[in-house]
Amino acid sequence: MEVLNLIRQHRILLAVATILILAVFYLWNDISSVSLDFLQGRKPEVQTVLKCKTTHLDGSVLTARKELQDTIRLLIHFNEKPSDDARIFLAENGIRIYPDSWVYEYLVADATVSSLCFADSLPGITGISTGE
């Protein structure tokens, strides 16, 4: 009987504690990822690393967290399918295009963050995104 009286007297406190515990369980993944990012140090966003004016880079590329030497997978929008010479030229400048990835007007490529300014300045490229 004493237990029931204790529960009845403190039912609001027990309800608040239950809600807090459920909220912690619900948000656990978000809390742990924030703490892991804080402990490991976060990489800067691409837009803060690049030192050039970007007109064709999508927001998904600019907000990606990468260092200057990191590689990023891209969807590159071209006016027309690039020739083999153009692919070799891009590869020499740090942009590796997957040979059989031409779909409509897009190609899949891997590029270092440092080569994004070069890719953005090319006249045949009309858009660069991560596909996300």
C-alpha positions as YAML, in Angstrom:
chain: A
units: angstrom
residues:
- id: 1
  name: MET
  ca: [0.00, 0.00, 0.00]
- id: 2
  name: GLU
  ca: [2.88, 2.34, 0.75]
- id: 3
  name: VAL
  ca: [4.30, 1.73, -2.73]
- id: 4
  name: LEU
  ca: [1.00, 2.73, -4.35]
- id: 5
  name: ASN
  ca: [0.85, 5.90, -2.26]
- id: 6
  name: LEU
  ca: [4.45, 6.72, -3.22]
- id: 7
  name: ILE
  ca: [3.68, 6.20, -6.91]
- id: 8
  name: ARG
  ca: [0.50, 8.25, -6.64]
- id: 9
  name: GLN
  ca: [2.32, 11.13, -4.92]
- id: 10
  name: HIS
  ca: [5.20, 11.22, -7.42]
- id: 11
  name: ARG
  ca: [3.38, 10.25, -10.63]
- id: 12
  name: ILE
  ca: [4.31, 13.47, -12.45]
- id: 13
  name: LEU
  ca: [7.98, 13.01, -11.59]
- id: 14
  name: LEU
  ca: [7.84, 9.39, -12.79]
- id: 15
  name: ALA
  ca: [6.12, 10.42, -16.04]
- id: 16
  name: VAL
  ca: [8.78, 13.08, -16.75]
- id: 17
  name: ALA
  ca: [11.59, 10.61, -15.99]
- id: 18
  name: THR
  ca: [10.01, 8.02, -18.31]
- id: 19
  name: ILE
  ca: [9.69, 10.56, -21.13]
- id: 20
  name: LEU
  ca: [13.33, 11.63, -20.69]
- id: 21
  name: ILE
  ca: [14.55, 8.03, -20.80]
- id: 22
  name: LEU
  ca: [12.52, 7.33, -23.95]
- id: 23
  name: ALA
  ca: [13.85, 10.52, -25.58]
- id: 24
  name: VAL
  ca: [17.45, 9.47, -24.87]
- id: 25
  name: PHE
  ca: [16.84, 6.05, -26.43]
- id: 26
  name: TYR
  ca: [15.16, 7.66, -29.45]
- id: 27
  name: LEU
  ca: [17.99, 10.16, -30.01]
- id: 28
  name: TRP
  ca: [20.88, 7.85, -29.13]
- id: 29
  name: ASN
  ca: [22.23, 7.51, -32.70]
- id: 30
  name: ASP
  ca: [22.25, 11.27, -33.20]
- id: 31
  name: ILE
  ca: [23.90, 11.90, -29.83]
- id: 32
  name: SER
  ca: [26.59, 9.28, -30.38]
- id: 33
  name: SER
  ca: [27.40, 10.49, -33.92]
- id: 34
  name: VAL
  ca: [27.77, 14.07, -32.70]
- id: 35
  name: SER
  ca: [30.07, 12.99, -29.89]
- id: 36
  name: LEU
  ca: [32.15, 10.83, -32.26]
- id: 37
  name: ASP
  ca: [32.48, 13.73, -34.72]
- id: 38
  name: PHE
  ca: [33.54, 15.99, -31.89]
- id: 39
  name: LEU
  ca: [36.15, 13.54, -30.63]
- id: 40
  name: GLN
  ca: [37.61, 12.74, -34.06]
- id: 41
  name: GLY
  ca: [37.52, 16.26, -35.41]
- id: 42
  name: ARG
  ca: [35.36, 17.23, -38.35]
- id: 43
  name: LYS
  ca: [36.67, 17.77, -41.82]
- id: 44
  name: PRO
  ca: [35.93, 21.16, -43.38]
- id: 45
  name: GLU
  ca: [33.27, 21.64, -46.02]
- id: 46
  name: VAL
  ca: [34.46, 21.69, -49.62]
- id: 47
  name: GLN
  ca: [33.26, 25.27, -50.09]
- id: 48
  name: THR
  ca: [35.66, 26.46, -47.39]
- id: 49
  name: VAL
  ca: [38.58, 24.47, -48.82]
- id: 50
  name: LEU
  ca: [38.24, 25.64, -52.44]
- id: 51
  name: LYS
  ca: [39.85, 28.95, -53.33]
- id: 52
  name: CYS
  ca: [38.01, 29.56, -56.61]
- id: 53
  name: LYS
  ca: [34.66, 30.85, -57.80]
- id: 54
  name: THR
  ca: [32.35, 27.92, -58.46]
- id: 55
  name: THR
  ca: [29.40, 28.18, -60.82]
- id: 56
  name: HIS
  ca: [28.64, 24.56, -61.73]
- id: 57
  name: LEU
  ca: [29.15, 22.85, -58.37]
- id: 58
  name: ASP
  ca: [25.96, 21.65, -56.73]
- id: 59
  name: GLY
  ca: [25.21, 22.24, -53.06]
- id: 60
  name: SER
  ca: [25.78, 18.54, -52.33]
- id: 61
  name: VAL
  ca: [29.40, 18.93, -53.48]
- id: 62
  name: LEU
  ca: [29.97, 22.22, -51.66]
- id: 63
  name: THR
  ca: [28.65, 20.93, -48.33]
- id: 64
  name: ALA
  ca: [30.50, 17.59, -48.45]
- id: 65
  name: ARG
  ca: [33.11, 17.31, -45.71]
- id: 66
  name: LYS
  ca: [36.43, 16.57, -47.40]
- id: 67
  name: GLU
  ca: [40.05, 17.63, -47.24]
- id: 68
  name: LEU
  ca: [41.81, 19.08, -50.30]
- id: 69
  name: GLN
  ca: [43.55, 15.77, -51.15]
- id: 70
  name: ASP
  ca: [40.45, 13.57, -50.60]
- id: 71
  name: THR
  ca: [38.64, 11.87, -53.47]
- id: 72
  name: ILE
  ca: [34.96, 12.47, -54.08]
- id: 73
  name: ARG
  ca: [32.55, 10.56, -56.35]
- id: 74
  name: LEU
  ca: [30.73, 12.87, -58.74]
- id: 75
  name: LEU
  ca: [27.99, 12.99, -61.34]
- id: 76
  name: ILE
  ca: [29.21, 15.33, -64.06]
- id: 77
  name: HIS
  ca: [26.72, 16.81, -66.53]
- id: 78
  name: PHE
  ca: [28.15, 17.37, -70.02]
- id: 79
  name: ASN
  ca: [26.72, 19.07, -73.10]
- id: 80
  name: GLU
  ca: [27.71, 16.03, -75.14]
- id: 81
  name: LYS
  ca: [29.47, 12.72, -74.61]
- id: 82
  name: PRO
  ca: [33.19, 13.44, -74.16]
- id: 83
  name: SER
  ca: [35.64, 11.94, -76.63]
- id: 84
  name: ASP
  ca: [38.47, 9.63, -75.66]
- id: 85
  name: ASP
  ca: [40.89, 12.56, -75.89]
- id: 86
  name: ALA
  ca: [38.72, 14.55, -73.49]
- id: 87
  name: ARG
  ca: [38.67, 11.62, -71.05]
- id: 88
  name: ILE
  ca: [42.47, 11.39, -71.19]
- id: 89
  name: PHE
  ca: [42.74, 15.15, -70.67]
- id: 90
  name: LEU
  ca: [40.46, 14.96, -67.63]
- id: 91
  name: ALA
  ca: [42.36, 11.98, -66.22]
- id: 92
  name: GLU
  ca: [45.63, 13.88, -66.52]
- id: 93
  name: ASN
  ca: [44.07, 16.66, -64.46]
- id: 94
  name: GLY
  ca: [42.80, 14.48, -61.60]
- id: 95
  name: ILE
  ca: [39.30, 13.57, -62.83]
- id: 96
  name: ARG
  ca: [38.90, 9.84, -63.51]
- id: 97
  name: ILE
  ca: [35.78, 9.12, -65.55]
- id: 98
  name: TYR
  ca: [34.26, 5.66, -65.46]
- id: 99
  name: PRO
  ca: [34.29, 4.51, -69.12]
- id: 100
  name: ASP
  ca: [30.85, 2.92, -69.36]
- id: 101
  name: SER
  ca: [28.96, 5.32, -67.11]
- id: 102
  name: TRP
  ca: [27.44, 7.62, -69.77]
- id: 103
  name: VAL
  ca: [23.70, 7.86, -69.02]
- id: 104
  name: TYR
  ca: [21.73, 10.59, -70.78]
- id: 105
  name: GLU
  ca: [24.01, 13.58, -70.20]
- id: 106
  name: TYR
  ca: [25.81, 12.40, -67.08]
- id: 107
  name: LEU
  ca: [29.05, 10.58, -66.34]
- id: 108
  name: VAL
  ca: [30.25, 9.12, -63.06]
- id: 109
  name: ALA
  ca: [33.73, 10.24, -62.06]
- id: 110
  name: ASP
  ca: [36.14, 10.25, -59.15]
- id: 111
  name: ALA
  ca: [38.02, 13.47, -58.57]
- id: 112
  name: THR
  ca: [40.18, 14.98, -55.90]
- id: 113
  name: VAL
  ca: [38.76, 18.03, -54.21]
- id: 114
  name: SER
  ca: [41.72, 20.04, -55.50]
- id: 115
  name: SER
  ca: [40.67, 19.32, -59.11]
- id: 116
  name: LEU
  ca: [37.11, 20.62, -58.66]
- id: 117
  name: CYS
  ca: [38.09, 24.18, -59.60]
- id: 118
  name: PHE
  ca: [39.57, 22.88, -62.85]
- id: 119
  name: ALA
  ca: [36.45, 20.83, -63.61]
- id: 120
  name: ASP
  ca: [34.20, 23.79, -62.85]
- id: 121
  name: SER
  ca: [36.08, 25.96, -65.34]
- id: 122
  name: LEU
  ca: [35.71, 23.60, -68.33]
- id: 123
  name: PRO
  ca: [33.26, 24.84, -70.99]
- id: 124
  name: GLY
  ca: [31.68, 21.43, -71.74]
- id: 125
  name: ILE
  ca: [30.64, 20.79, -68.13]
- id: 126
  name: THR
  ca: [27.31, 22.28, -67.12]
- id: 127
  name: GLY
  ca: [26.86, 20.75, -63.68]
- id: 128
  name: ILE
  ca: [28.67, 18.74, -61.01]
- id: 129
  name: SER
  ca: [26.91, 16.98, -58.14]
- id: 130
  name: THR
  ca: [27.38, 14.01, -55.84]
- id: 131
  name: GLY
  ca: [24.08, 12.45, -56.88]
- id: 132
  name: GLU
  ca: [22.64, 12.71, -53.38]
...
